[in-house]
PDB file of C-alpha atoms and ligand atoms in Angstrom:
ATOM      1  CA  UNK E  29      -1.688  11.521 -26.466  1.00 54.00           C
ATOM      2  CA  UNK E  30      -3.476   8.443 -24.862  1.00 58.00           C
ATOM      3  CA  UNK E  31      -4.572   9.376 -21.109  1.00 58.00           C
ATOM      4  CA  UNK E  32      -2.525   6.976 -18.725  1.00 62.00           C
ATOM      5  CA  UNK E  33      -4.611   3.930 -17.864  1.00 68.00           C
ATOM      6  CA  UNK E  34      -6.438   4.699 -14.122  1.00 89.00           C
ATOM      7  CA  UNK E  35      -7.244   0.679 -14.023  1.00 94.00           C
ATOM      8  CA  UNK E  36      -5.555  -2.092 -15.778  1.00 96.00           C
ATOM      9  CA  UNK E  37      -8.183  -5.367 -15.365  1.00 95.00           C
ATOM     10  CA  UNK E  38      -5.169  -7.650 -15.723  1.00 97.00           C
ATOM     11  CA  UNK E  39      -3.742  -6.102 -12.374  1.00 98.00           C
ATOM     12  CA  UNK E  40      -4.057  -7.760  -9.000  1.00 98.00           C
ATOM     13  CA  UNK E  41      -4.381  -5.170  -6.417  1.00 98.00           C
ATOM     14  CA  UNK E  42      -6.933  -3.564  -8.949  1.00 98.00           C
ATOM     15  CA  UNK E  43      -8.892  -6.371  -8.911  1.00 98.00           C
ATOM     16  CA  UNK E  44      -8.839  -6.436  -4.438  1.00 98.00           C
ATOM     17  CA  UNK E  45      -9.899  -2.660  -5.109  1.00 98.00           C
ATOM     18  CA  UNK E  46     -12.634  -3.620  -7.757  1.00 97.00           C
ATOM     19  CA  UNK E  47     -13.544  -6.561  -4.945  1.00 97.00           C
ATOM     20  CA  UNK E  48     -13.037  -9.197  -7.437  1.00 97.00           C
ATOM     21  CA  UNK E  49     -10.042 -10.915  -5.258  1.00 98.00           C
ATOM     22  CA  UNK E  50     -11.025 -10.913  -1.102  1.00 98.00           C
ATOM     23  CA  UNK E  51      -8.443  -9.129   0.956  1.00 98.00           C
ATOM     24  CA  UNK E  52      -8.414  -8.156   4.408  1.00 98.00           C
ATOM     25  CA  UNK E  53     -10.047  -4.467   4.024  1.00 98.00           C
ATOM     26  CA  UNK E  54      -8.002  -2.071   6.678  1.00 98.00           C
ATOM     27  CA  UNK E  55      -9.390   1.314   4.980  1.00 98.00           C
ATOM     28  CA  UNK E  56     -11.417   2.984   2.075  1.00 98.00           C
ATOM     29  CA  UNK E  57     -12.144   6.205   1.141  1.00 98.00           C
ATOM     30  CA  UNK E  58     -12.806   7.656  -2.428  1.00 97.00           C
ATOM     31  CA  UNK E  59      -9.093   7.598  -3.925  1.00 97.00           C
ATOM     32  CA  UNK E  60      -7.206   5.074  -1.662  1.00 98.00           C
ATOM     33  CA  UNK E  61      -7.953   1.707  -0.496  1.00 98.00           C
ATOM     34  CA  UNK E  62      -5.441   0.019   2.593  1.00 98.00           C
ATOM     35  CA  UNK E  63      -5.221  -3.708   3.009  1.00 99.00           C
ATOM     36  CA  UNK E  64      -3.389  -6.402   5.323  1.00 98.00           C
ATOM     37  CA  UNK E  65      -0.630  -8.029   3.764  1.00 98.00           C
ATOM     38  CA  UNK E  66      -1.254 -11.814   2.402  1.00 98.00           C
ATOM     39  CA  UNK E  67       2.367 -12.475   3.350  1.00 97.00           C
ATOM     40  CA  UNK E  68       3.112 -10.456   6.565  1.00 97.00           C
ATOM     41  CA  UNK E  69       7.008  -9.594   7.096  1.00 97.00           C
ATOM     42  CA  UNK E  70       5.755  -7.635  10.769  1.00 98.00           C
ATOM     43  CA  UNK E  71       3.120  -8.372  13.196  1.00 98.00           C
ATOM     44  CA  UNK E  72       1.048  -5.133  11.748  1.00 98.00           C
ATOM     45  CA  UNK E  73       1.654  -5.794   7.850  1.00 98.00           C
ATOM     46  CA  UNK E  74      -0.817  -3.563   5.697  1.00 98.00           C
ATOM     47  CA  UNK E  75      -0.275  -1.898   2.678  1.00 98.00           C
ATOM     48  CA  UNK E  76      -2.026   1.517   1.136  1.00 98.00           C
ATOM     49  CA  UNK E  77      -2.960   1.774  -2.596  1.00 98.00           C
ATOM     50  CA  UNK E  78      -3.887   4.152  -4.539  1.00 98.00           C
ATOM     51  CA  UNK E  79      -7.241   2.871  -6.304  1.00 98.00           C
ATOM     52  CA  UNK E  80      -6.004   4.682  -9.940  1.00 97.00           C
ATOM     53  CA  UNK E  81      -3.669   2.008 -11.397  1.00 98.00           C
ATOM     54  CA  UNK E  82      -0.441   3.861 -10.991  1.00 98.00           C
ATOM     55  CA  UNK E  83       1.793   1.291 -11.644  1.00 98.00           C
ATOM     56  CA  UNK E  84       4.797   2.344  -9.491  1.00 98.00           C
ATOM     57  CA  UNK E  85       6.156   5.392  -8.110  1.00 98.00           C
ATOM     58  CA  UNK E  86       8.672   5.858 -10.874  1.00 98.00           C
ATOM     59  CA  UNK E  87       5.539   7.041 -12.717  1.00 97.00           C
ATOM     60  CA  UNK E  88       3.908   9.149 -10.016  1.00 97.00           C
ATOM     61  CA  UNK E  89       3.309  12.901 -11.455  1.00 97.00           C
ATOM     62  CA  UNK E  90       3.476  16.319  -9.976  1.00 98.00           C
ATOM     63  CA  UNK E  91      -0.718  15.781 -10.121  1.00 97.00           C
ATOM     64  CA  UNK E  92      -0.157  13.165  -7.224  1.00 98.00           C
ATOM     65  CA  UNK E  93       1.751  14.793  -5.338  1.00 98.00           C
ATOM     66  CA  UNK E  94      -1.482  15.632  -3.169  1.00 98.00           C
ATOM     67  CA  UNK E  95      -2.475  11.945  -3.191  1.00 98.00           C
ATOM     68  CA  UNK E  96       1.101  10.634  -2.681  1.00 98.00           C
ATOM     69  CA  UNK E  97       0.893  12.732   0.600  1.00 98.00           C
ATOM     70  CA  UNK E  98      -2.411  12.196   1.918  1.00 98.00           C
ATOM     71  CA  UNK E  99      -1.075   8.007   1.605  1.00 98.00           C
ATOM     72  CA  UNK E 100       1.755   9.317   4.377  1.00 98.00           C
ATOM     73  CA  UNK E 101      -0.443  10.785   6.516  1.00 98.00           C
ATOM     74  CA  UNK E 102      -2.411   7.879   6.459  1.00 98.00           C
ATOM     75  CA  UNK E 103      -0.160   5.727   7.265  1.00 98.00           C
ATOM     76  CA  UNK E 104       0.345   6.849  10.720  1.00 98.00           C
ATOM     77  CA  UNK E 105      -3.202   6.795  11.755  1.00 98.00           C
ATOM     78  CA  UNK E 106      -3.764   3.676  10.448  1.00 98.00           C
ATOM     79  CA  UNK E 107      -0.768   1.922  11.557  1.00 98.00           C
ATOM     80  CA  UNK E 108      -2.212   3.109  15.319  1.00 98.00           C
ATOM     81  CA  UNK E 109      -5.614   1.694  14.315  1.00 98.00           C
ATOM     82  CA  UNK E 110      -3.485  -1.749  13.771  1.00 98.00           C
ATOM     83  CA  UNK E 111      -1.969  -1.580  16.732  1.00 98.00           C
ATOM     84  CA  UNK E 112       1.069  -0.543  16.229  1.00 98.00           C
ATOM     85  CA  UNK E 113       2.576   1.404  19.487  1.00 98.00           C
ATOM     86  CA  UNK E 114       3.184   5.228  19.726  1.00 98.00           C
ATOM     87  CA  UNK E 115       6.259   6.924  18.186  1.00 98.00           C
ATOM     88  CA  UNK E 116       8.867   7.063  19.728  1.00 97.00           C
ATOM     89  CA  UNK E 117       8.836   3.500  21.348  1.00 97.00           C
ATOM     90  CA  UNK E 118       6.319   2.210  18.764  1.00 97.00           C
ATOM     91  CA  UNK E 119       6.646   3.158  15.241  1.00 98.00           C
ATOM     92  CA  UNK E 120       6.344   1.487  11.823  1.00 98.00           C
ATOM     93  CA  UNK E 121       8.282   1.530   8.707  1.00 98.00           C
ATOM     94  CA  UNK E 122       7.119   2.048   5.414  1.00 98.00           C
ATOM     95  CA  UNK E 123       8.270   0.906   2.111  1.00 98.00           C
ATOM     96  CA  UNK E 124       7.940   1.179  -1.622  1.00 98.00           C
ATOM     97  CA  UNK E 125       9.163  -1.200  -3.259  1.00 98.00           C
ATOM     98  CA  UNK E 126      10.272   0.517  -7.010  1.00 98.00           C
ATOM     99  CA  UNK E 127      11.098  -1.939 -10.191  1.00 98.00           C
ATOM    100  CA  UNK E 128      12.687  -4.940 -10.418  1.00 98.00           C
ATOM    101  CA  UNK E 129      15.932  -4.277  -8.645  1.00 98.00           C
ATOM    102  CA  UNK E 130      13.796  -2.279  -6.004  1.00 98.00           C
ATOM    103  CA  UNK E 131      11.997  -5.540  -5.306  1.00 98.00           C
ATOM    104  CA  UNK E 132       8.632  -4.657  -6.414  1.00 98.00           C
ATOM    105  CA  UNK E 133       6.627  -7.803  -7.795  1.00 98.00           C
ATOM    106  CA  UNK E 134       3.102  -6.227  -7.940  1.00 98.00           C
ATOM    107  CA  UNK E 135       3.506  -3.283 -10.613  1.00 98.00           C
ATOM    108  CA  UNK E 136       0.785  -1.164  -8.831  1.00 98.00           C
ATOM    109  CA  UNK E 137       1.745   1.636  -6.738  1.00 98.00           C
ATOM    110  CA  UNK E 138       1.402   0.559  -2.912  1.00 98.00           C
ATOM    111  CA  UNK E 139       2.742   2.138   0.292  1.00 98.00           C
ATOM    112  CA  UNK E 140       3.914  -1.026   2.540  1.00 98.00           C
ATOM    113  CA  UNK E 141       3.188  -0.307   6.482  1.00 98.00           C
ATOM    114  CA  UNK E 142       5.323  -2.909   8.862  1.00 98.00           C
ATOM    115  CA  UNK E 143       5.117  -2.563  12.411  1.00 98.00           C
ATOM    116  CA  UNK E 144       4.989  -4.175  15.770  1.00 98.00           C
ATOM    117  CA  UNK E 145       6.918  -5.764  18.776  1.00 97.00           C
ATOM    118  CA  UNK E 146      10.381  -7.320  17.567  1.00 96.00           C
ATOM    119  CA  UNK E 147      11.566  -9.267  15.953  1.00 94.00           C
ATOM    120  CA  UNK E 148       9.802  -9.362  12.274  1.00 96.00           C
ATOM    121  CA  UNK E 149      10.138 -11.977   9.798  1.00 87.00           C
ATOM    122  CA  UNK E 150      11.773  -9.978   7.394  1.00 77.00           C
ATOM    123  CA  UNK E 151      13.904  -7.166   8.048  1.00 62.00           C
TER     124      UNK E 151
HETATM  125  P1  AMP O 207       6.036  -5.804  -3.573  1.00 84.94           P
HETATM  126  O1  AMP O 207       7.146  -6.806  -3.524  1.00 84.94           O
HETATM  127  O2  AMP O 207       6.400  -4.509  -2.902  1.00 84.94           O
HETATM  128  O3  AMP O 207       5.493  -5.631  -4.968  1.00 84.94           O
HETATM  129  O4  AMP O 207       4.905  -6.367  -2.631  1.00 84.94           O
HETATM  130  C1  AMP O 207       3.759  -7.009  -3.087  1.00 84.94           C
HETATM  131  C2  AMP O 207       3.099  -7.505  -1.843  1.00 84.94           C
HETATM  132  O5  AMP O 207       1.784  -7.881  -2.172  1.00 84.94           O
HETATM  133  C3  AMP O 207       3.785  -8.732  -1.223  1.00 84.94           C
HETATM  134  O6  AMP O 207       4.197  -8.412   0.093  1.00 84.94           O
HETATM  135  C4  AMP O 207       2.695  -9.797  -1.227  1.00 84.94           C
HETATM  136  O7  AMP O 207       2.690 -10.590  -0.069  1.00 84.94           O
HETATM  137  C5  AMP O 207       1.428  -8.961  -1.352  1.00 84.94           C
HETATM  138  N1  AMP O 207       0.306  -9.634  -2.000  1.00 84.94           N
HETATM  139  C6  AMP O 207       0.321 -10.294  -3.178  1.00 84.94           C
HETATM  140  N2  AMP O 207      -0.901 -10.769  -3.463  1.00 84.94           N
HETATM  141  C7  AMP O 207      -1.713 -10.386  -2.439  1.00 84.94           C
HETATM  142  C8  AMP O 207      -3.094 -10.568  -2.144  1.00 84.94           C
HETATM  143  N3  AMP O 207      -3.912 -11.243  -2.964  1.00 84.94           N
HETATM  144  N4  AMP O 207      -3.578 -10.047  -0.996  1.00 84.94           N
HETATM  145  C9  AMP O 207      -2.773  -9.364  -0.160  1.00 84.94           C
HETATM  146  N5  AMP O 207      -1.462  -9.147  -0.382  1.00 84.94           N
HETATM  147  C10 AMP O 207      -0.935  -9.655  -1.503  1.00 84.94           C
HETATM  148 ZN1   ZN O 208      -3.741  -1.895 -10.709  1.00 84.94          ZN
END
């Protein structure tokens, strides 16, 4: 069986990872890399990616279930970095966007992180 492709060089966000296409760099470390949003739907507008082209979380496996958690716990200590507020008056939401009918348009895996005084642009 053919191992699942960990970078596709026809994807977008793989290319921001790879540093090929600027982005607004909010975080790096070794397996994820965290970006602001080109098209911000919240004041605080970032999104975390895995850097292994996982193309959406319908395809996540029980081997990232470790990575798939250490992107939550990321999220809130970023999202405080960004200036997001505190929970409970603060907060953020977080999205993944899943297929077509789940409204996903960039078919590699990434953790949206919205946040910020009210109201947003979307949602
Ligand atoms: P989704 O609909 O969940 O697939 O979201 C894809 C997101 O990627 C959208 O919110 C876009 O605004 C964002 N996006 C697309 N291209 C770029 C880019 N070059 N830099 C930063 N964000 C981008
Ligand atoms: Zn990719």
């Amino acid at each position: 069986m053919t191992a699942p492709l960990r970078h596709d060089p026809d994807c977008i966000f793989c290319k921001i990872i790879g540093g090929q296409i600027p982005s607004r760099k909010v975080f790096e470390n070794e397996e994820v890399f965290a970006f602001h949003d080109i098209h911000p739907a919240a004041p605080v507008h970032f999104m975390v990616v895995p850097k292994a082209h996982i193309p959406s979380l319908a395809q996540a496996t029980p081997e990232d279930a470790g990575l798939l958690g250490r992107i939550m716990l990321l999220a809130p200590k970023l999202a405080l970095e960004q200036g997001c507020k505190p929970y409970p008056d603060g907060g953020f939401r977080v999205v993944v966007n899943t297929g077509a009918e789940g409204g996903q348009e960039v078919h590699h895996l990434h953790v949206h992180v919205m946040g910020g005084p009210r109201p947003w642009a979307r949602g």
